[in-house]
Short mmCIF file of C-alpha atoms and ligand atoms in Angstrom, two decimals:
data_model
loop_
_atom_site.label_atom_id
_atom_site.label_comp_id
_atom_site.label_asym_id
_atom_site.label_seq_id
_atom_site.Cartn_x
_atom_site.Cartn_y
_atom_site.Cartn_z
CA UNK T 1 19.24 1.26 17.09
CA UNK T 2 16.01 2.97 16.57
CA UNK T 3 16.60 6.02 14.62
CA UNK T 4 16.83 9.22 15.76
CA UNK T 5 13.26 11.45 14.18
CA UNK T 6 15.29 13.76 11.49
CA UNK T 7 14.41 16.78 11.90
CA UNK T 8 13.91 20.35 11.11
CA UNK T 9 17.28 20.93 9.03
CA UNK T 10 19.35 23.53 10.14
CA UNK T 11 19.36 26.55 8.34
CA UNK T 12 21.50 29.94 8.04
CA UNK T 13 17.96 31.81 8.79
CA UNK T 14 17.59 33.20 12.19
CA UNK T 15 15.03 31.66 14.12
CA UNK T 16 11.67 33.85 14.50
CA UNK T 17 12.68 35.33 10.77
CA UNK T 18 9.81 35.11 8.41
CA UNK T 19 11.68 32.97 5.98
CA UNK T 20 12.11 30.58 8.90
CA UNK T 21 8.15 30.51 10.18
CA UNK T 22 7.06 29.86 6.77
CA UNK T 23 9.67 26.79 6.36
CA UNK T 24 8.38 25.53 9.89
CA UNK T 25 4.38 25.97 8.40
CA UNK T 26 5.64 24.13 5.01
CA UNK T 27 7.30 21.52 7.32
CA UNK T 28 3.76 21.08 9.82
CA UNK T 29 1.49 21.25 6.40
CA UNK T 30 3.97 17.97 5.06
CA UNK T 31 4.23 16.44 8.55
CA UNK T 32 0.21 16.48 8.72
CA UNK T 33 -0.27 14.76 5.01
CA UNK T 34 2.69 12.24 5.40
CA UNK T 35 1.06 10.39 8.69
CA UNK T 36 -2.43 10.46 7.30
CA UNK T 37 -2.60 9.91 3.65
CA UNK T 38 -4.69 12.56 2.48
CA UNK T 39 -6.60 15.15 4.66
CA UNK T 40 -8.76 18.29 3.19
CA UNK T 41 -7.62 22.03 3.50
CA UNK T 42 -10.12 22.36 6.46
CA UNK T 43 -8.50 19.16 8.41
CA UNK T 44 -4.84 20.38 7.36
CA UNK T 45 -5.80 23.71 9.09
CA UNK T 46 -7.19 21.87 12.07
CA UNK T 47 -4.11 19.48 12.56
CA UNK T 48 -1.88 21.95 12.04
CA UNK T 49 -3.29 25.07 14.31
CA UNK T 50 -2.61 26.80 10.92
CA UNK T 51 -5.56 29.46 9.67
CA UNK T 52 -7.12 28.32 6.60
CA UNK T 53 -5.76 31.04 4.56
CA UNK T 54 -2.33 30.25 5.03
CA UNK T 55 -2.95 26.25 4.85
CA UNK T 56 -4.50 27.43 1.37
CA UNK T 57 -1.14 29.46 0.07
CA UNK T 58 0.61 26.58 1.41
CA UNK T 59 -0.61 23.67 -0.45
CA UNK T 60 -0.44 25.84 -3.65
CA UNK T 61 3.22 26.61 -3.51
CA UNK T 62 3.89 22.78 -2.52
CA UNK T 63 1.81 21.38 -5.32
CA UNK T 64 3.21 23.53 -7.39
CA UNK T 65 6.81 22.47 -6.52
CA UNK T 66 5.36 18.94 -7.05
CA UNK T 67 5.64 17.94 -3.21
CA UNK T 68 1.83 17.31 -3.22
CA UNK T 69 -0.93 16.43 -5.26
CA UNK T 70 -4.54 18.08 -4.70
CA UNK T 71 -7.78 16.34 -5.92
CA UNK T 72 -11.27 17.02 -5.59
CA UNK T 73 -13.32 15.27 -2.98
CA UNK T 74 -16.50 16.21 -0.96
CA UNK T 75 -16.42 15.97 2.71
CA UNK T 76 -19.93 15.76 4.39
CA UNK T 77 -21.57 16.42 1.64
CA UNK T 78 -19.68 19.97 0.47
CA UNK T 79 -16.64 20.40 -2.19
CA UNK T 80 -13.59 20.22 -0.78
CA UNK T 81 -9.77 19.40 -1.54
CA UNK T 82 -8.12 16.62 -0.53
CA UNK T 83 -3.97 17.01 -0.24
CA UNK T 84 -1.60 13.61 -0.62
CA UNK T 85 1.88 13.63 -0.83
CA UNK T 86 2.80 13.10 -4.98
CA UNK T 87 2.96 9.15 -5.05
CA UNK T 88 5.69 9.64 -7.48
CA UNK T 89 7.85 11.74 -4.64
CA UNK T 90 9.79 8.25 -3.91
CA UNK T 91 8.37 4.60 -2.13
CA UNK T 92 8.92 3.12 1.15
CA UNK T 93 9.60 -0.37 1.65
CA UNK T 94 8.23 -2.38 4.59
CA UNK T 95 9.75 -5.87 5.79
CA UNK T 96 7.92 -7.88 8.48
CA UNK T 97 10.08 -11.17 10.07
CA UNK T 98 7.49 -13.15 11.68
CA UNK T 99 7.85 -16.62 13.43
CA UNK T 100 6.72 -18.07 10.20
CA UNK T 101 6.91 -16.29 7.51
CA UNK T 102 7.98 -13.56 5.67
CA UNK T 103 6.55 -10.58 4.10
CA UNK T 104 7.25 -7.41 2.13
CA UNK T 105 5.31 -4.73 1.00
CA UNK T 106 6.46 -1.76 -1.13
CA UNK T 107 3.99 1.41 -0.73
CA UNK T 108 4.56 4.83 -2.32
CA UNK T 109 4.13 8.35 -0.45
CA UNK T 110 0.36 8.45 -0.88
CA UNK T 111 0.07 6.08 0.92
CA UNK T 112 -0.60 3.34 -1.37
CA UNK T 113 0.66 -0.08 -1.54
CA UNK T 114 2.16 -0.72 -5.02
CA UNK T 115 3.21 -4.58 -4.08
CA UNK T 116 3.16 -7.26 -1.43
CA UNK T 117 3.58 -10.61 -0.93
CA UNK T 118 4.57 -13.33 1.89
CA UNK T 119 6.42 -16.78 2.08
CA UNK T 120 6.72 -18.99 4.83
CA UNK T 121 9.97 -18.75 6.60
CA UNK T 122 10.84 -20.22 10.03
CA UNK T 123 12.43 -17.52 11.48
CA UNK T 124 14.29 -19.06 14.45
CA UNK T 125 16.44 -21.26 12.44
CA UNK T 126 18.92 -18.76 10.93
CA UNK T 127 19.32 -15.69 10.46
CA UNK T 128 21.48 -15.18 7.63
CA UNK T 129 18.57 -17.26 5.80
CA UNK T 130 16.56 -14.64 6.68
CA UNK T 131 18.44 -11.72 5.66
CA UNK T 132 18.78 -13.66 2.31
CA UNK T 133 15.54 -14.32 1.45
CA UNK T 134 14.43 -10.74 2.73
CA UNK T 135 16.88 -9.23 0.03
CA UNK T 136 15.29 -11.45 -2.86
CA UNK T 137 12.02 -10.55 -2.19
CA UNK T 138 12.49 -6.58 -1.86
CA UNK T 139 14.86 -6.66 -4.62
CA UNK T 140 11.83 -8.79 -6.85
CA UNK T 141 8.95 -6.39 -5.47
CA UNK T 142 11.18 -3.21 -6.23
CA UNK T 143 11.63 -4.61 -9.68
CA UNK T 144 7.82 -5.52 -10.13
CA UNK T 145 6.48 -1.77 -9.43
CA UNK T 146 8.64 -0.78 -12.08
CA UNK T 147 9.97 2.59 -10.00
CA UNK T 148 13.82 2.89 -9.94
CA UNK T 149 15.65 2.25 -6.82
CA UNK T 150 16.91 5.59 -6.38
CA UNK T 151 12.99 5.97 -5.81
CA UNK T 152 13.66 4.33 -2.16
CA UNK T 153 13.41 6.79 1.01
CA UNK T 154 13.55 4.24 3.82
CA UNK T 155 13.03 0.41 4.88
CA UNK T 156 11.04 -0.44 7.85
CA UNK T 157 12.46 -3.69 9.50
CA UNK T 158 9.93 -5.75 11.80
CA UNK T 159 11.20 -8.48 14.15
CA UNK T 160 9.14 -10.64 16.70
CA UNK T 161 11.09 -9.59 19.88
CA UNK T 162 12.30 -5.68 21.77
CA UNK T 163 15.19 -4.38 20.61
CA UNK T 164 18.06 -2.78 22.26
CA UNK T 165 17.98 0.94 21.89
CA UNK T 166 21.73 1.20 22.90
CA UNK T 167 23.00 -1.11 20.91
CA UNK T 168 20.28 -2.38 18.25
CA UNK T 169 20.27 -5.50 18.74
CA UNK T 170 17.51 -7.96 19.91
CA UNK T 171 17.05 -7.36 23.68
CA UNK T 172 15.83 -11.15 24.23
CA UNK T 173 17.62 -14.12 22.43
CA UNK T 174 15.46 -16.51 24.27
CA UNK T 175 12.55 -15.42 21.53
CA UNK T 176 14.94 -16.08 18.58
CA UNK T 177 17.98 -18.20 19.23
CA UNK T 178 19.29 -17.70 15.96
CA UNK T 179 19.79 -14.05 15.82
CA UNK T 180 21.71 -13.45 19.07
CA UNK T 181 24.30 -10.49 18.61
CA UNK T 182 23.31 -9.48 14.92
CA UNK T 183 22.01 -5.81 14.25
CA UNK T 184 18.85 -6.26 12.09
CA UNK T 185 18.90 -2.77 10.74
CA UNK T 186 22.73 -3.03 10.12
CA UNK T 187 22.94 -6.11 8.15
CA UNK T 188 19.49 -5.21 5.60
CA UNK T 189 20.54 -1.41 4.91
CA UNK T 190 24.19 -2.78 4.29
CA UNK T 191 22.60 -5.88 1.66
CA UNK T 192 20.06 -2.91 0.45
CA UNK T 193 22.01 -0.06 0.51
CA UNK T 194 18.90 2.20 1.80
CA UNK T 195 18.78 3.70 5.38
CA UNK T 196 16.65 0.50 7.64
CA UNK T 197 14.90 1.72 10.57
CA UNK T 198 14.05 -1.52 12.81
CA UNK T 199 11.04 -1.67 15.68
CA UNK T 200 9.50 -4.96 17.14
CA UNK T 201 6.48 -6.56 15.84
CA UNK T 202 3.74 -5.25 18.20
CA UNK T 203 4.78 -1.78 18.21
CA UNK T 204 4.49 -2.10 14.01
CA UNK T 205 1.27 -3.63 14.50
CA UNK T 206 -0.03 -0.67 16.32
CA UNK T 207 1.91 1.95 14.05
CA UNK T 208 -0.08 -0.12 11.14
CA UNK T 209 -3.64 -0.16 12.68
CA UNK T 210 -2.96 3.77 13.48
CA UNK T 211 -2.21 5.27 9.98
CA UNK T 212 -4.58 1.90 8.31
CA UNK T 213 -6.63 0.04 10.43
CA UNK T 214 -8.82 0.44 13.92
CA UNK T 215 -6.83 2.84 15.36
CA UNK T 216 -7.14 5.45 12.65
CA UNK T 217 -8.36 9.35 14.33
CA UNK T 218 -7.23 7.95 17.90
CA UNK T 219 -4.17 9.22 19.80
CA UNK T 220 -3.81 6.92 22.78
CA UNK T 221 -3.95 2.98 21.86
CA UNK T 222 -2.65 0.15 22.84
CA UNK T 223 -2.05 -2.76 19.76
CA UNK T 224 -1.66 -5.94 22.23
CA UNK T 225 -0.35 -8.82 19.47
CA UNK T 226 -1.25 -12.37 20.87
CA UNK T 227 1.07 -15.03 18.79
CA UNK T 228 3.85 -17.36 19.70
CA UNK T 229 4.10 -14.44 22.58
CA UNK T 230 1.99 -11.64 23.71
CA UNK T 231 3.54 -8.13 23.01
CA UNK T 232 1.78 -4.55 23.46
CA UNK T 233 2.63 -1.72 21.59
CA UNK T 234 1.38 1.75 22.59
CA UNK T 235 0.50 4.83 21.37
CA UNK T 236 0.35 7.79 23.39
CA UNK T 237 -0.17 11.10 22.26
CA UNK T 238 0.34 10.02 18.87
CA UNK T 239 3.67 8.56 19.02
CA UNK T 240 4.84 4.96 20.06
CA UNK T 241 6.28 4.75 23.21
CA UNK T 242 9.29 2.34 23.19
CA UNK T 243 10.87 3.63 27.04
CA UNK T 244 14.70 4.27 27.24
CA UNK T 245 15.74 0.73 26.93
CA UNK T 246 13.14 -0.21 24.09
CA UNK T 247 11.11 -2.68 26.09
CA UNK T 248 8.40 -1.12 27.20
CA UNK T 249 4.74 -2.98 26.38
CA UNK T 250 5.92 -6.30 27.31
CA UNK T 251 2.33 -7.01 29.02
CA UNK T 252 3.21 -10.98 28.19
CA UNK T 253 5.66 -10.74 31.04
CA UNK T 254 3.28 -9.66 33.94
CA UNK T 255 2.81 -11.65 36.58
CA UNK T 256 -0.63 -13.68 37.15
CA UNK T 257 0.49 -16.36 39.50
CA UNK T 258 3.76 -16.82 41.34
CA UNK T 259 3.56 -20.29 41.38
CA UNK T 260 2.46 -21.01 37.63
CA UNK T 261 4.31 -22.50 34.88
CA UNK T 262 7.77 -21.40 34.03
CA UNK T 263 7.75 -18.66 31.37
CA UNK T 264 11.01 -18.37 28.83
CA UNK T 265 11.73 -14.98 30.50
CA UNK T 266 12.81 -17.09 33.60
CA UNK T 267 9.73 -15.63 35.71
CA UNK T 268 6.53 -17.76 36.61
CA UNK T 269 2.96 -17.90 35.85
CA UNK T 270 3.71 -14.69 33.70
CA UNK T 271 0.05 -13.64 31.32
CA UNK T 272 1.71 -15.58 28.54
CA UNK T 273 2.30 -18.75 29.82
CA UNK T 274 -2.03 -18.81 30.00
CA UNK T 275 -1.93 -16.99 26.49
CA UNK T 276 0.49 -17.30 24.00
CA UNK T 277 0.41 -20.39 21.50
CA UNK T 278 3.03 -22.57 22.85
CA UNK T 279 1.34 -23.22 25.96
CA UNK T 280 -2.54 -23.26 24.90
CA UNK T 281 -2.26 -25.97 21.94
CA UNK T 282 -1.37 -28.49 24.25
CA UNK T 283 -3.98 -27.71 26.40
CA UNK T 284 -5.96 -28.86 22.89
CA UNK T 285 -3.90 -31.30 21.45
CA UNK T 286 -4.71 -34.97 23.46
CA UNK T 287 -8.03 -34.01 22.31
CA UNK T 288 -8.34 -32.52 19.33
CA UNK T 289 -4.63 -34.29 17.46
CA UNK T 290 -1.18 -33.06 17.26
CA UNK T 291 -1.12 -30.94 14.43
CA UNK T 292 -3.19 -28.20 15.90
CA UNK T 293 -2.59 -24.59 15.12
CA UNK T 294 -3.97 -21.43 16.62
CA UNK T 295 -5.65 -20.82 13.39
CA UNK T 296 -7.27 -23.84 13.25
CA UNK T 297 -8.25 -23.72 16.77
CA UNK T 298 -10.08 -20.06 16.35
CA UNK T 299 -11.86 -22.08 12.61
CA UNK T 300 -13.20 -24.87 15.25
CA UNK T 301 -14.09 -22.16 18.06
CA UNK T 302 -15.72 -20.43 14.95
CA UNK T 303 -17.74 -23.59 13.76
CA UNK T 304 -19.08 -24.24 17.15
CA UNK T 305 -16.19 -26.55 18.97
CA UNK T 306 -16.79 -26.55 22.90
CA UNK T 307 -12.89 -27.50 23.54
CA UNK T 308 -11.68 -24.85 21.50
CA UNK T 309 -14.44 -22.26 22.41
CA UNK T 310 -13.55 -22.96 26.10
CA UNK T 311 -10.08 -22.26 25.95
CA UNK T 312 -10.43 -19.43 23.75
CA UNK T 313 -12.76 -17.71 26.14
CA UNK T 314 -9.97 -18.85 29.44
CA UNK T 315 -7.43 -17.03 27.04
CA UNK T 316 -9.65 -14.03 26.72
CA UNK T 317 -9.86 -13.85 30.45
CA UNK T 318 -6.68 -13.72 30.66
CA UNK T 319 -5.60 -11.46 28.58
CA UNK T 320 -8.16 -9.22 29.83
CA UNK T 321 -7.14 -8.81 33.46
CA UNK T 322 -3.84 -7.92 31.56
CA UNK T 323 -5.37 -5.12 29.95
CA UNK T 324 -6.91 -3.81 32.58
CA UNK T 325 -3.80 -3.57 34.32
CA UNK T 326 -2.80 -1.47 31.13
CA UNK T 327 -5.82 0.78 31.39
CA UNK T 328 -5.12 1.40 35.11
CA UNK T 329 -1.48 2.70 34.43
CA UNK T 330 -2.21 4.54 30.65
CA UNK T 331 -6.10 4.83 30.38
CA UNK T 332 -5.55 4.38 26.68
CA UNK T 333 -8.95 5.49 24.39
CA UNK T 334 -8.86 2.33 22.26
CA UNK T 335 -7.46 -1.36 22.62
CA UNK T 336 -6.75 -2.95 18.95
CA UNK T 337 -6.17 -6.71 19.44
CA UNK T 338 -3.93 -8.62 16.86
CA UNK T 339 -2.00 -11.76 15.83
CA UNK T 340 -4.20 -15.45 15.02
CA UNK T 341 -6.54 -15.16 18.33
CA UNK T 342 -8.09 -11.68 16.83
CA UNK T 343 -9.85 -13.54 14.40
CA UNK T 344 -12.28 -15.40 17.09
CA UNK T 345 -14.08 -12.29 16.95
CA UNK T 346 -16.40 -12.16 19.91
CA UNK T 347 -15.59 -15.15 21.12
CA UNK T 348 -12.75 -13.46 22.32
CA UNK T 349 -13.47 -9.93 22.98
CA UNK T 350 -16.68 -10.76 25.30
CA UNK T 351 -14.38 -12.76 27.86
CA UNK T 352 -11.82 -9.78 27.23
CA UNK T 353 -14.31 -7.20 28.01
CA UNK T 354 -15.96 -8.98 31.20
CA UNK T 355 -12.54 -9.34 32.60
CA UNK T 356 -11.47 -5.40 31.98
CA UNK T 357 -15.48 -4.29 32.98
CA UNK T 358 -13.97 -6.60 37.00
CA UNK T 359 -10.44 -5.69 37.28
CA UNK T 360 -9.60 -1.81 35.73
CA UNK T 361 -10.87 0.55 38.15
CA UNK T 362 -14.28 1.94 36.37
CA UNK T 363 -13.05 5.55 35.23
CA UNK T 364 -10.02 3.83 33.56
CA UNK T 365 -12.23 1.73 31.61
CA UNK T 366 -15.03 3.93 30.93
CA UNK T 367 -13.96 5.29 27.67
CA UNK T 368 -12.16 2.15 26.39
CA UNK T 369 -13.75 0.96 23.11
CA UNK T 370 -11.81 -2.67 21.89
CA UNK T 371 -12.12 -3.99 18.81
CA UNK T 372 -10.33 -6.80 16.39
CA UNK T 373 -7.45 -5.18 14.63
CA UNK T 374 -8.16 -4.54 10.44
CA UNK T 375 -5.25 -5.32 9.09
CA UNK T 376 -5.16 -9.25 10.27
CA UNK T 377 -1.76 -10.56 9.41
CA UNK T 378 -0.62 -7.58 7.52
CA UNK T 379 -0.57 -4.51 10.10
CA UNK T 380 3.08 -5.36 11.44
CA UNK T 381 4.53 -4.97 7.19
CA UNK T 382 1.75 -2.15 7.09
CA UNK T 383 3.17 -0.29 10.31
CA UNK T 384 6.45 -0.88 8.94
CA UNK T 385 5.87 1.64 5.98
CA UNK T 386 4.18 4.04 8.17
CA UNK T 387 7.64 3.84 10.43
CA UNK T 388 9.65 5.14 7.12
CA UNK T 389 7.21 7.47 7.02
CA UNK T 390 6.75 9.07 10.02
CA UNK T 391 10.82 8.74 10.64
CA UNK T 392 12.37 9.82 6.76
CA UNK T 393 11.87 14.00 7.89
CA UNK T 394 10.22 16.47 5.81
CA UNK T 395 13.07 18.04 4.46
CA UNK T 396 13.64 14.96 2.31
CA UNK T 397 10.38 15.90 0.56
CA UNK T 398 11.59 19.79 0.97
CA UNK T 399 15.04 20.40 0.34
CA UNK T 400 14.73 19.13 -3.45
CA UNK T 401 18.43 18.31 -4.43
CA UNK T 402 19.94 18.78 -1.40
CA UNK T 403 20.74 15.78 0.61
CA UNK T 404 18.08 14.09 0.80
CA UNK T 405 19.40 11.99 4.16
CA UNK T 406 20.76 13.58 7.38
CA UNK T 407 22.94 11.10 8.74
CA UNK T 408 20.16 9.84 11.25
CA UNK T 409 22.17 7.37 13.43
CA UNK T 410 24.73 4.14 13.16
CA UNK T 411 21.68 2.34 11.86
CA UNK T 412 21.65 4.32 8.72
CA UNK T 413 23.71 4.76 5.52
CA UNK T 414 24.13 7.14 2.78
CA UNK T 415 21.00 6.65 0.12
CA UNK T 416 21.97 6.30 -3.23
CA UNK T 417 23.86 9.08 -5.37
ZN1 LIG Y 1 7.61 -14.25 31.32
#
């Protein structure tokens, strides 16, 4: 299940009370510095709507109670401060099941990554093979930064399919046959012992490129992931947008032509059956061998290959009059495309952009810059630190030795004591 945001703790102070207003400002000044890294006194104030006297007292009474740290900077050209959390305050763990591999990255409150690293895994053949290797490698990287495990807030959980809010499992086990009925977040916080919070691939990849990457200082984006499928994940205001039933962005799924190939969703002629992997390599593969890969169709597109460079460019068509369906329903300011295909580069983006600039309807596209994601393969294990972050609740960092976890939802279990 996807975790519930934990929020303001409830208190014996009346609401409207000073003590209460000032807890709320100490809560917004945290909230502001935990999503973005590090921000100056003058950006605190203007994410916060807080005057810049009171963001001043503020981050002196929580550095000195060690929640943040406050260096010098210079921001165009004057002195300022700029306020992080205190990297020491506890780490977040990220865990990203692709459809090949594997990868873990361990990041502290700053917003710094303290350790990473990724294995090949095939993903669809088991998933208790999964769930053991996963465990190895957190438990190596945890031991490698050299912090103690009672150090751990949170573990974000990536898989490559939609989840079921209601029940947290994997909405489609057509995607991964091997995983049908198991609760992802379930099974690694009860190996890790650490509350998991669990979210599909794309909408990590656009969490990732949000707080790290191309979508940093925008509020509406959509992170469209082009793979073995073709997921979106969407920010609006701010905040992913998963729908009631955790499905929404499943742009791979719209409909180009009735009477195209049969898709694995049961439909036909959906975007991805013209998009995603599985049905463009054999497009390639009486010409250019068997053994193709995406990758290695994007290096021969790169080096000059007219095969490659052709379908590429059909793919980008595609994919745009799919986004420009997106544009006409959300208007989103930025599109950050992800998985293998990103790295074509133009060759991609130009077919993408002629087929947005012909089907959105012009004021929907207007504003719409899109752009190759900057993360590469590392946004979705990226995104899912920044989901530990943005759902772990201030009054973890707040409440010192007070509980530090609210029980949040099934999905979660008691951190360590
Ligand atoms: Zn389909």
């Amino acid at each position: 299940m996807l975790e519930k945001t934990v929020g303001v703790r409830e208190s014996m102070e009346t609401p409207g009370s000073q003590t209460s207003l000032h807890r709320a400002n100490l809560e917004r000044v945290v909230r502001a510095v935990r999503m973005a890294g590090s921000l100056t006194q003058a950006e605190i104030a203007r994410a916060t709507g807080l005057s810049a006297a009171t963001v001043s007292n503020i981050v002196r009474e929580l550095k000195d109670g060690g929640t943040v740290e406050v260096t010098p900077t210079s921001a165009g050209g004057r002195r300022a401060r700029s306020v992080s959390l205190s990297g020491d305050a506890g780490i977040v763990i990220g865990v990203d099941f692709g459809h090949t591999h594997l990868r873990v990255a361990v990041g502290n409150l700053a917003h710094q990554v303290l350790a990473e690293e990724s294995e090949p895994l095939d993903v669809d053949a088991s998933a208790a093979e999964g769930f053991d290797r996963a465990e190895q490698l957190v438990n190596r990287l945890i031991e490698a930064t050299g912090i103690g495990r009672d150090k751990v807030i949170g573990v974000g959980l990536g898989v490559p399919g939609p989840i079921d809010v209601s029940s947290g499992t994997l909405g489609s086990t057509s995607i991964l046959p091997g995983w049908g009925g198991i609760n992802p977040a379930e099974e690694l916080s009860a190996r890790l012992g650490v509350p998991v919070h669990v979210d599909n691939d794309a909408n990590l990849g656009a969490l990732g490129e949000l707080v790290w990457g191309s979508g940093r200082g925008v509020k509406d984006l959509a992170y469209i992931k082009v793979a073995s499928g073709v997921g979106a994940g969407l920010v609006i205001d701010g905040r992913v947008y998963r729908g009631p039933g955790g499905t929404a962005g499943e742009i791979g799924h719209i409909t180009l032509d009735e009477s195209g190939p049969v898709c694995r969703c049961g439909n036909r002629g959906c975007l991805e059956t013209f998009t995603a992997a599985r049905y463009v390599l054999p497009l390639l593969q009486p010409s250019h061998g068997p053994d193709l890969t995406m990758e290695r169709v994007v290096q021969l597109a790169r080096e000059g290959d007219p095969g490659c460079r052709r379908v590429i460019a059909d793919v980008g068509r595609h994919i745009g009059s799919g986004i420009a369906n997106l544009c006409n329903l959300l208007n989103p300011s930025r599109v950050v495309l992800g998985g293998d295909l990103a790295e074509a580069g133009e060759l991609v983006l130009a077919p993408i952009r002629d087929s947005v600039g012909r089907y959105a309807i012009p004021s929907a596209a207007r504003q719409l810059s899109l752009v190759q994601g900057a993360l590469g393969a590392r946004a979705e294990v990226l995104g899912a630190l920044a989901l530990v972050l943005s759902e772990m609740g201030d009054s973890t960092l707040l409440s010192g030795t007070e509980g530090a976890f609210p029980a949040a939802g099934p999905a979660s279990v008691p951190a360590f004591t």
